């Protein structure tokens, strides 16, 4: 990407990981331009694109019923309220970010619901198990999967606890869905009852989706909004879903990311810089040993034209070809050169790992800890 | 518009009145296609379009702070919660539709708040005055203006009551804003503290906006969503706002609508059909004397290829030129011919007028009535 001053950037933000195919993918550009001419339908009502997009989502993610929204925030609020109405149970047990809606703000008191009936368990399985002690009050457990700080076993345990309690699982795959492969990233691990996807489905265009059993999503039947049928967004979703169904863009992303990571880990080690990298080629995150190093790291990256999503997950796109990767590797080496004053500092502490995980998942990374430690970390991180 | 079978329709729905310039306006089509090539910015971050769109909105509608959302529903929820947080007062007094969010569903008991602290006063000034008896509990009065069933005096009285009570007014101009002229339709009448617009600002593309004083909208400062910077939507908004700023498309809409209305009223009278028409060329609504006539009316319109928004407001676009209008007039005459079995029936009752108004405004039309009559109409209409 080139900015107004002519400076060239390599984008690891990619609209928070939503431009999976890369910016201005020719297939998307052409489909959007074509849809804007009106040949594929109008915003007034139904067009074949609606069915195609819904059928593709159903084929990839399942769900007797599938609905479209305009943002992940809107999708999650709609899904959570629908499940609450359908089950007649008051509480939503939540972990992770589910959009900007204030309904998800934690109450301030551990294990207590906020005014919207939401209780945050911060990805802590001990807290979840306690909260599931009164399953008849729980409408659903709403999880935003993270594959950098949680292992497959974590999801299997959530599934086990929810099955035992007879509680519905909602997977908020707004960020990760369709990025790791041509389905939900937790399809096997969590087998969610209800799912939401967004960033993986339209290459940055404004659409999200919710799917699940008719009985749980029936309250969404009458939901409508003015731009529902707007054809350029449906066109972008149609092309993206056709492409991600092959698994090829996700494979390209993973391989490009892995190549970059091999170089980055070596460059950091060679420069004796205490920066860990968690995750894999699909999504990864830098874990600098100190906040001072973190600040210098992102300033150096800016100077070298590596556009990182500061403090959060980095996301290459399928457009990262050999030339881009070679360029990115050289730039990263120069970033390390700029950080020589931090050489030999460190090491990366558990506190740094918890802090960085909190930045990306709004909760506690998976680690062995007792209840006292959980409360200690929460007190510290919520205070930040 | 031509459907898959080759049948040609004249669109009076226009995406619920949002394609003000007409479908596939060349300026919009070109701007969207151009933005999809990436030359105007990317979804990763800021581009000059963001400032241009915000500046245009500020110039037209005012507001120290202006924010963008993806739907009217999202805009109104955000605005209402922000004002509630900023004022520290619990109640929202509401009239009219503010989107699909369940937070706006009436409680079921007159003058009682629902679980979200929302009390519906159904556009009844008597109920509003009662509710404003405890102004220290009221965060804001949220009004969706309707210019078919309410007079200018109605808004002036709301303004007077709110000023006297010291309560913030939020104008939900998602539907009407920028359609009646190059500003809020209630800028003078209601002088709202906070406003939302949507349908008038991007010709059917998925964006809405909220504006108002910084002190009231501060809680929205940190709101962000993935597609915020997506450039095709900003391009559509940029072109639309530039055009509506001239007032010319709105003038064209009004004149085209007025010409159609003159013909329609005469054709209905000539055929002795008891169908009133409320509103003006900008937005109008049919008021058939009976539900049987209403059903036959919309079936006949379908048969003649007049695509009306059934039971709701009709909206011509600036693309209605002489040829389209002449065609529409001829079709409407044939619609009347098809309804000959209803000739001489009627007249249109107050009940029919209340019912049709309720369809479009989710509340009570302006009319003289005492508290008993208000409760009677509400019991009847809420039951439907």
mmCIF file of C-alpha atoms in Angstrom, chain A residues 28-325:
data_model
loop_
_atom_site.group_PDB
_atom_site.id
_atom_site.type_symbol
_atom_site.label_atom_id
_atom_site.label_comp_id
_atom_site.label_asym_id
_atom_site.label_seq_id
_atom_site.Cartn_x
_atom_site.Cartn_y
_atom_site.Cartn_z
ATOM 1 C CA UNK A 28 -13.725 -8.761 -5.817
ATOM 2 C CA UNK A 29 -13.061 -5.459 -7.563
ATOM 3 C CA UNK A 30 -14.753 -6.692 -10.731
ATOM 4 C CA UNK A 31 -17.738 -8.239 -8.918
ATOM 5 C CA UNK A 32 -18.355 -5.079 -6.870
ATOM 6 C CA UNK A 33 -18.107 -2.828 -9.946
ATOM 7 C CA UNK A 34 -20.480 -5.110 -11.833
ATOM 8 C CA UNK A 35 -22.992 -5.223 -8.989
ATOM 9 C CA UNK A 36 -22.892 -1.409 -8.822
ATOM 10 C CA UNK A 37 -24.272 -1.336 -12.389
ATOM 11 C CA UNK A 38 -27.462 -3.018 -11.180
ATOM 12 C CA UNK A 39 -27.262 -6.130 -13.366
ATOM 13 C CA UNK A 40 -27.102 -8.413 -10.322
ATOM 14 C CA UNK A 41 -30.042 -6.977 -8.385
ATOM 15 C CA UNK A 42 -31.083 -3.851 -6.527
ATOM 16 C CA UNK A 43 -31.291 -2.729 -2.918
ATOM 17 C CA UNK A 44 -35.093 -2.807 -3.081
ATOM 18 C CA UNK A 45 -35.456 -6.556 -2.755
ATOM 19 C CA UNK A 46 -34.437 -10.115 -3.312
ATOM 20 C CA UNK A 47 -31.897 -11.129 -5.941
ATOM 21 C CA UNK A 48 -30.276 -14.514 -6.645
ATOM 22 C CA UNK A 49 -27.151 -13.305 -4.796
ATOM 23 C CA UNK A 50 -29.028 -13.530 -1.496
ATOM 24 C CA UNK A 51 -29.676 -17.238 -1.919
ATOM 25 C CA UNK A 52 -26.191 -17.937 -3.248
ATOM 26 C CA UNK A 53 -24.513 -16.229 -0.307
ATOM 27 C CA UNK A 54 -26.764 -17.966 2.232
ATOM 28 C CA UNK A 55 -26.273 -21.354 0.556
ATOM 29 C CA UNK A 56 -22.509 -20.934 0.524
ATOM 30 C CA UNK A 57 -22.503 -20.027 4.223
ATOM 31 C CA UNK A 58 -24.719 -22.998 5.018
ATOM 32 C CA UNK A 59 -22.451 -25.343 3.043
ATOM 33 C CA UNK A 60 -19.336 -24.092 4.851
ATOM 34 C CA UNK A 61 -20.575 -23.496 8.397
ATOM 35 C CA UNK A 62 -23.864 -25.396 8.700
ATOM 36 C CA UNK A 63 -26.996 -24.103 10.410
ATOM 37 C CA UNK A 64 -30.652 -24.790 9.627
ATOM 38 C CA UNK A 65 -31.155 -21.035 9.573
ATOM 39 C CA UNK A 66 -28.636 -18.432 8.428
ATOM 40 C CA UNK A 67 -29.072 -14.658 8.700
ATOM 41 C CA UNK A 68 -27.078 -11.669 7.508
ATOM 42 C CA UNK A 69 -26.085 -8.547 9.444
ATOM 43 C CA UNK A 70 -23.831 -5.560 8.821
ATOM 44 C CA UNK A 71 -21.165 -6.018 11.500
ATOM 45 C CA UNK A 72 -19.878 -8.573 13.940
ATOM 46 C CA UNK A 73 -21.284 -6.437 16.749
ATOM 47 C CA UNK A 74 -24.787 -6.621 15.250
ATOM 48 C CA UNK A 75 -24.491 -10.365 14.583
ATOM 49 C CA UNK A 76 -23.450 -11.247 18.127
ATOM 50 C CA UNK A 77 -26.037 -9.075 19.832
ATOM 51 C CA UNK A 78 -28.764 -10.543 17.624
ATOM 52 C CA UNK A 79 -27.598 -14.140 18.144
ATOM 53 C CA UNK A 80 -27.229 -13.792 21.915
ATOM 54 C CA UNK A 81 -30.623 -12.119 22.396
ATOM 55 C CA UNK A 82 -32.294 -14.689 20.122
ATOM 56 C CA UNK A 83 -30.891 -17.608 22.112
ATOM 57 C CA UNK A 84 -31.895 -15.918 25.351
ATOM 58 C CA UNK A 85 -35.454 -15.433 24.110
ATOM 59 C CA UNK A 86 -35.652 -18.954 22.660
ATOM 60 C CA UNK A 87 -34.374 -20.674 25.801
ATOM 61 C CA UNK A 88 -36.198 -18.400 28.240
ATOM 62 C CA UNK A 89 -33.068 -18.344 30.407
ATOM 63 C CA UNK A 90 -31.611 -15.028 31.612
ATOM 64 C CA UNK A 91 -27.801 -15.327 31.646
ATOM 65 C CA UNK A 92 -25.138 -15.180 28.962
ATOM 66 C CA UNK A 93 -21.728 -16.512 30.041
ATOM 67 C CA UNK A 94 -19.205 -14.749 27.879
ATOM 68 C CA UNK A 95 -15.510 -14.733 27.109
ATOM 69 C CA UNK A 96 -13.702 -12.586 24.584
ATOM 70 C CA UNK A 97 -14.617 -9.559 22.518
ATOM 71 C CA UNK A 98 -18.040 -9.624 20.867
ATOM 72 C CA UNK A 99 -18.101 -6.147 19.384
ATOM 73 C CA UNK A 100 -18.433 -2.611 20.642
ATOM 74 C CA UNK A 101 -21.911 -3.005 22.143
ATOM 75 C CA UNK A 102 -21.925 -2.020 25.845
ATOM 76 C CA UNK A 103 -24.048 -5.096 26.652
ATOM 77 C CA UNK A 104 -20.793 -7.074 26.908
ATOM 78 C CA UNK A 105 -18.994 -4.808 29.418
ATOM 79 C CA UNK A 106 -18.125 -6.865 32.533
ATOM 80 C CA UNK A 107 -20.068 -6.024 35.681
ATOM 81 C CA UNK A 108 -17.055 -5.173 37.810
ATOM 82 C CA UNK A 109 -17.755 -7.956 40.313
ATOM 83 C CA UNK A 110 -16.453 -11.443 39.601
ATOM 84 C CA UNK A 111 -19.176 -13.975 38.664
ATOM 85 C CA UNK A 112 -21.896 -11.285 38.863
ATOM 86 C CA UNK A 113 -24.003 -10.503 35.790
ATOM 87 C CA UNK A 114 -24.046 -6.951 34.431
ATOM 88 C CA UNK A 115 -27.350 -5.103 33.829
ATOM 89 C CA UNK A 116 -27.724 -6.984 30.525
ATOM 90 C CA UNK A 117 -27.416 -10.406 32.169
ATOM 91 C CA UNK A 118 -23.905 -11.018 30.856
ATOM 92 C CA UNK A 119 -21.272 -12.647 33.064
ATOM 93 C CA UNK A 120 -17.674 -12.660 31.843
ATOM 94 C CA UNK A 121 -15.581 -15.718 32.718
ATOM 95 C CA UNK A 122 -12.468 -14.389 30.939
ATOM 96 C CA UNK A 123 -11.659 -17.773 29.307
ATOM 97 C CA UNK A 124 -11.076 -19.263 32.764
ATOM 98 C CA UNK A 125 -12.458 -22.794 32.888
ATOM 99 C CA UNK A 126 -12.690 -22.792 36.669
ATOM 100 C CA UNK A 127 -14.948 -19.732 36.611
ATOM 101 C CA UNK A 128 -16.997 -21.253 33.782
ATOM 102 C CA UNK A 129 -17.521 -24.444 35.743
ATOM 103 C CA UNK A 130 -18.711 -22.472 38.775
ATOM 104 C CA UNK A 131 -21.134 -20.442 36.656
ATOM 105 C CA UNK A 132 -22.509 -23.611 35.082
ATOM 106 C CA UNK A 133 -23.461 -24.792 38.558
ATOM 107 C CA UNK A 134 -26.903 -23.271 37.940
ATOM 108 C CA UNK A 135 -27.405 -24.297 34.300
ATOM 109 C CA UNK A 136 -31.156 -23.625 34.368
ATOM 110 C CA UNK A 137 -30.350 -19.892 34.493
ATOM 111 C CA UNK A 138 -27.868 -19.975 31.577
ATOM 112 C CA UNK A 139 -29.088 -19.217 28.041
ATOM 113 C CA UNK A 140 -25.694 -19.802 26.436
ATOM 114 C CA UNK A 141 -21.941 -19.717 26.686
ATOM 115 C CA UNK A 142 -20.579 -17.226 24.141
ATOM 116 C CA UNK A 143 -16.963 -17.863 23.164
ATOM 117 C CA UNK A 144 -14.669 -15.862 20.873
ATOM 118 C CA UNK A 145 -12.099 -18.465 19.864
ATOM 119 C CA UNK A 146 -8.432 -17.537 19.900
ATOM 120 C CA UNK A 147 -5.887 -19.958 18.508
ATOM 121 C CA UNK A 148 -2.813 -18.132 19.741
ATOM 122 C CA UNK A 149 -3.396 -18.415 23.484
ATOM 123 C CA UNK A 150 -5.725 -21.412 23.826
ATOM 124 C CA UNK A 151 -5.076 -25.064 23.001
ATOM 125 C CA UNK A 152 -7.502 -27.550 21.420
ATOM 126 C CA UNK A 153 -8.015 -29.065 24.866
ATOM 127 C CA UNK A 154 -9.445 -25.797 26.135
ATOM 128 C CA UNK A 155 -12.306 -25.953 23.605
ATOM 129 C CA UNK A 156 -12.913 -29.650 24.258
ATOM 130 C CA UNK A 157 -13.308 -28.890 27.951
ATOM 131 C CA UNK A 158 -15.792 -26.077 27.225
ATOM 132 C CA UNK A 159 -17.764 -28.486 25.044
ATOM 133 C CA UNK A 160 -17.716 -31.130 27.767
ATOM 134 C CA UNK A 161 -18.863 -28.695 30.463
ATOM 135 C CA UNK A 162 -21.657 -27.291 28.297
ATOM 136 C CA UNK A 163 -22.882 -30.692 27.168
ATOM 137 C CA UNK A 164 -22.963 -31.900 30.766
ATOM 138 C CA UNK A 165 -24.884 -28.768 31.817
ATOM 139 C CA UNK A 166 -27.198 -28.854 28.800
ATOM 140 C CA UNK A 167 -26.233 -25.315 27.803
ATOM 141 C CA UNK A 168 -26.084 -23.869 24.282
ATOM 142 C CA UNK A 169 -22.668 -22.865 22.897
ATOM 143 C CA UNK A 170 -22.372 -19.802 20.659
ATOM 144 C CA UNK A 171 -19.069 -19.476 18.776
ATOM 145 C CA UNK A 172 -18.234 -15.869 17.941
ATOM 146 C CA UNK A 173 -16.034 -16.664 14.940
ATOM 147 C CA UNK A 174 -16.290 -13.108 13.612
ATOM 148 C CA UNK A 175 -12.506 -12.939 13.586
ATOM 149 C CA UNK A 176 -11.349 -16.505 13.029
ATOM 150 C CA UNK A 177 -14.166 -18.159 11.077
ATOM 151 C CA UNK A 178 -13.164 -19.216 7.527
ATOM 152 C CA UNK A 179 -9.624 -17.896 8.038
ATOM 153 C CA UNK A 180 -8.070 -21.136 9.313
ATOM 154 C CA UNK A 181 -9.825 -23.287 6.713
ATOM 155 C CA UNK A 182 -13.067 -23.509 4.761
ATOM 156 C CA UNK A 183 -15.288 -23.832 7.839
ATOM 157 C CA UNK A 184 -15.544 -22.702 11.452
ATOM 158 C CA UNK A 185 -12.209 -22.920 13.224
ATOM 159 C CA UNK A 186 -13.948 -24.679 16.145
ATOM 160 C CA UNK A 187 -16.307 -26.886 14.118
ATOM 161 C CA UNK A 188 -14.730 -30.042 15.539
ATOM 162 C CA UNK A 189 -13.363 -28.740 18.833
ATOM 163 C CA UNK A 190 -16.423 -26.921 20.113
ATOM 164 C CA UNK A 191 -19.206 -28.107 17.783
ATOM 165 C CA UNK A 192 -21.049 -24.836 18.475
ATOM 166 C CA UNK A 193 -24.846 -24.762 18.372
ATOM 167 C CA UNK A 194 -24.866 -21.221 16.986
ATOM 168 C CA UNK A 195 -22.084 -19.502 15.076
ATOM 169 C CA UNK A 196 -21.223 -16.053 13.754
ATOM 170 C CA UNK A 197 -18.691 -15.234 11.043
ATOM 171 C CA UNK A 198 -17.728 -11.923 9.422
ATOM 172 C CA UNK A 199 -14.121 -11.036 8.614
ATOM 173 C CA UNK A 200 -13.564 -14.230 6.621
ATOM 174 C CA UNK A 201 -16.645 -13.923 4.438
ATOM 175 C CA UNK A 202 -16.437 -10.750 2.318
ATOM 176 C CA UNK A 203 -12.805 -9.560 2.185
ATOM 177 C CA UNK A 204 -13.439 -6.408 4.203
ATOM 178 C CA UNK A 205 -16.923 -5.580 2.947
ATOM 179 C CA UNK A 206 -19.619 -4.865 5.521
ATOM 180 C CA UNK A 207 -21.427 -8.118 6.184
ATOM 181 C CA UNK A 208 -21.615 -10.708 8.928
ATOM 182 C CA UNK A 209 -23.674 -13.857 9.378
ATOM 183 C CA UNK A 210 -25.270 -15.948 12.094
ATOM 184 C CA UNK A 211 -26.296 -19.585 11.737
ATOM 185 C CA UNK A 212 -27.789 -22.299 13.892
ATOM 186 C CA UNK A 213 -30.905 -24.309 14.687
ATOM 187 C CA UNK A 214 -34.250 -22.794 13.686
ATOM 188 C CA UNK A 215 -35.580 -23.248 17.210
ATOM 189 C CA UNK A 216 -32.817 -21.052 18.675
ATOM 190 C CA UNK A 217 -32.768 -18.401 15.952
ATOM 191 C CA UNK A 218 -36.522 -18.039 15.398
ATOM 192 C CA UNK A 219 -36.580 -14.592 17.096
ATOM 193 C CA UNK A 220 -34.420 -13.317 14.200
ATOM 194 C CA UNK A 221 -37.030 -14.228 11.592
ATOM 195 C CA UNK A 222 -38.509 -10.725 11.447
ATOM 196 C CA UNK A 223 -35.206 -8.834 11.592
ATOM 197 C CA UNK A 224 -34.661 -6.610 8.601
ATOM 198 C CA UNK A 225 -32.654 -3.531 7.769
ATOM 199 C CA UNK A 226 -32.660 -1.161 4.827
ATOM 200 C CA UNK A 227 -29.405 -2.182 3.164
ATOM 201 C CA UNK A 228 -30.098 -5.931 3.493
ATOM 202 C CA UNK A 229 -30.300 -6.499 -0.281
ATOM 203 C CA UNK A 230 -27.616 -3.979 -1.316
ATOM 204 C CA UNK A 231 -25.908 -5.868 -4.145
ATOM 205 C CA UNK A 232 -22.246 -4.776 -3.995
ATOM 206 C CA UNK A 233 -21.789 -6.289 -0.532
ATOM 207 C CA UNK A 234 -23.501 -9.512 -1.578
ATOM 208 C CA UNK A 235 -21.228 -9.634 -4.629
ATOM 209 C CA UNK A 236 -18.112 -9.295 -2.459
ATOM 210 C CA UNK A 237 -19.404 -12.043 -0.153
ATOM 211 C CA UNK A 238 -20.274 -14.298 -3.076
ATOM 212 C CA UNK A 239 -16.778 -14.128 -4.569
ATOM 213 C CA UNK A 240 -15.030 -14.420 -1.206
ATOM 214 C CA UNK A 241 -17.086 -17.418 -0.081
ATOM 215 C CA UNK A 242 -16.507 -19.207 -3.398
ATOM 216 C CA UNK A 243 -12.777 -18.691 -2.966
ATOM 217 C CA UNK A 244 -12.492 -19.600 0.712
ATOM 218 C CA UNK A 245 -14.541 -22.757 0.051
ATOM 219 C CA UNK A 246 -11.517 -24.152 -1.807
ATOM 220 C CA UNK A 247 -9.241 -23.662 1.199
ATOM 221 C CA UNK A 248 -6.603 -22.251 -1.126
ATOM 222 C CA UNK A 249 -6.451 -18.644 0.110
ATOM 223 C CA UNK A 250 -6.250 -19.875 3.708
ATOM 224 C CA UNK A 251 -3.396 -22.208 2.728
ATOM 225 C CA UNK A 252 -1.602 -19.347 0.959
ATOM 226 C CA UNK A 253 -2.053 -17.124 4.029
ATOM 227 C CA UNK A 254 -0.731 -19.783 6.362
ATOM 228 C CA UNK A 255 2.316 -20.534 4.228
ATOM 229 C CA UNK A 256 3.159 -16.864 3.701
ATOM 230 C CA UNK A 257 2.734 -16.216 7.421
ATOM 231 C CA UNK A 258 4.892 -19.215 8.339
ATOM 232 C CA UNK A 259 7.675 -18.084 6.047
ATOM 233 C CA UNK A 260 7.607 -14.622 7.578
ATOM 234 C CA UNK A 261 7.568 -16.074 11.090
ATOM 235 C CA UNK A 262 10.607 -18.292 10.448
ATOM 236 C CA UNK A 263 12.523 -15.214 9.359
ATOM 237 C CA UNK A 264 11.199 -12.999 12.156
ATOM 238 C CA UNK A 265 12.006 -15.501 14.931
ATOM 239 C CA UNK A 266 15.536 -15.940 13.606
ATOM 240 C CA UNK A 267 16.087 -12.187 13.192
ATOM 241 C CA UNK A 268 14.915 -11.545 16.754
ATOM 242 C CA UNK A 269 17.167 -14.315 18.105
ATOM 243 C CA UNK A 270 20.149 -13.096 16.075
ATOM 244 C CA UNK A 271 19.628 -9.609 17.504
ATOM 245 C CA UNK A 272 19.154 -10.997 21.053
ATOM 246 C CA UNK A 273 15.803 -9.228 21.321
ATOM 247 C CA UNK A 274 13.359 -10.579 23.911
ATOM 248 C CA UNK A 275 10.275 -10.669 21.704
ATOM 249 C CA UNK A 276 8.338 -13.932 21.542
ATOM 250 C CA UNK A 277 5.871 -14.647 18.782
ATOM 251 C CA UNK A 278 2.720 -16.646 19.566
ATOM 252 C CA UNK A 279 0.346 -18.159 17.036
ATOM 253 C CA UNK A 280 1.092 -19.409 13.559
ATOM 254 C CA UNK A 281 1.123 -18.121 10.004
ATOM 255 C CA UNK A 282 -2.642 -17.604 10.027
ATOM 256 C CA UNK A 283 -2.647 -15.163 12.955
ATOM 257 C CA UNK A 284 0.286 -14.283 15.156
ATOM 258 C CA UNK A 285 1.162 -11.813 17.870
ATOM 259 C CA UNK A 286 4.389 -10.288 19.129
ATOM 260 C CA UNK A 287 5.111 -10.597 22.855
ATOM 261 C CA UNK A 288 7.803 -8.054 23.764
ATOM 262 C CA UNK A 289 9.391 -8.417 27.182
ATOM 263 C CA UNK A 290 8.572 -4.861 28.277
ATOM 264 C CA UNK A 291 6.251 -2.013 27.399
ATOM 265 C CA UNK A 292 9.297 0.109 26.504
ATOM 266 C CA UNK A 293 10.504 -2.482 24.010
ATOM 267 C CA UNK A 294 6.961 -2.830 22.684
ATOM 268 C CA UNK A 295 6.703 0.880 21.990
ATOM 269 C CA UNK A 296 10.114 1.004 20.307
ATOM 270 C CA UNK A 297 9.278 -2.125 18.313
ATOM 271 C CA UNK A 298 6.143 -0.640 16.735
ATOM 272 C CA UNK A 299 7.877 2.715 16.130
ATOM 273 C CA UNK A 300 10.705 0.921 14.334
ATOM 274 C CA UNK A 301 8.213 -1.094 12.293
ATOM 275 C CA UNK A 302 6.448 2.135 11.289
ATOM 276 C CA UNK A 303 9.760 3.613 10.211
ATOM 277 C CA UNK A 304 10.460 0.568 8.024
ATOM 278 C CA UNK A 305 6.940 0.522 6.540
ATOM 279 C CA UNK A 306 5.724 -2.640 8.228
ATOM 280 C CA UNK A 307 2.116 -1.821 9.055
ATOM 281 C CA UNK A 308 1.434 -3.956 12.115
ATOM 282 C CA UNK A 309 -1.834 -3.993 14.071
ATOM 283 C CA UNK A 310 -0.288 -2.534 17.212
ATOM 284 C CA UNK A 311 -0.398 -4.905 20.165
ATOM 285 C CA UNK A 312 -2.916 -7.148 18.467
ATOM 286 C CA UNK A 313 -2.939 -10.026 15.967
ATOM 287 C CA UNK A 314 -0.965 -9.725 12.751
ATOM 288 C CA UNK A 315 -2.605 -11.013 9.603
ATOM 289 C CA UNK A 316 -0.944 -11.513 6.247
ATOM 290 C CA UNK A 317 -3.159 -11.890 3.183
ATOM 291 C CA UNK A 318 -3.164 -14.309 0.260
ATOM 292 C CA UNK A 319 -1.603 -11.484 -1.784
ATOM 293 C CA UNK A 320 1.734 -11.884 0.039
ATOM 294 C CA UNK A 321 3.799 -13.319 -2.804
ATOM 295 C CA UNK A 322 7.534 -14.048 -2.862
ATOM 296 C CA UNK A 323 8.462 -10.441 -3.669
ATOM 297 C CA UNK A 324 6.366 -9.020 -0.825
ATOM 298 C CA UNK A 325 7.692 -11.592 1.631
#
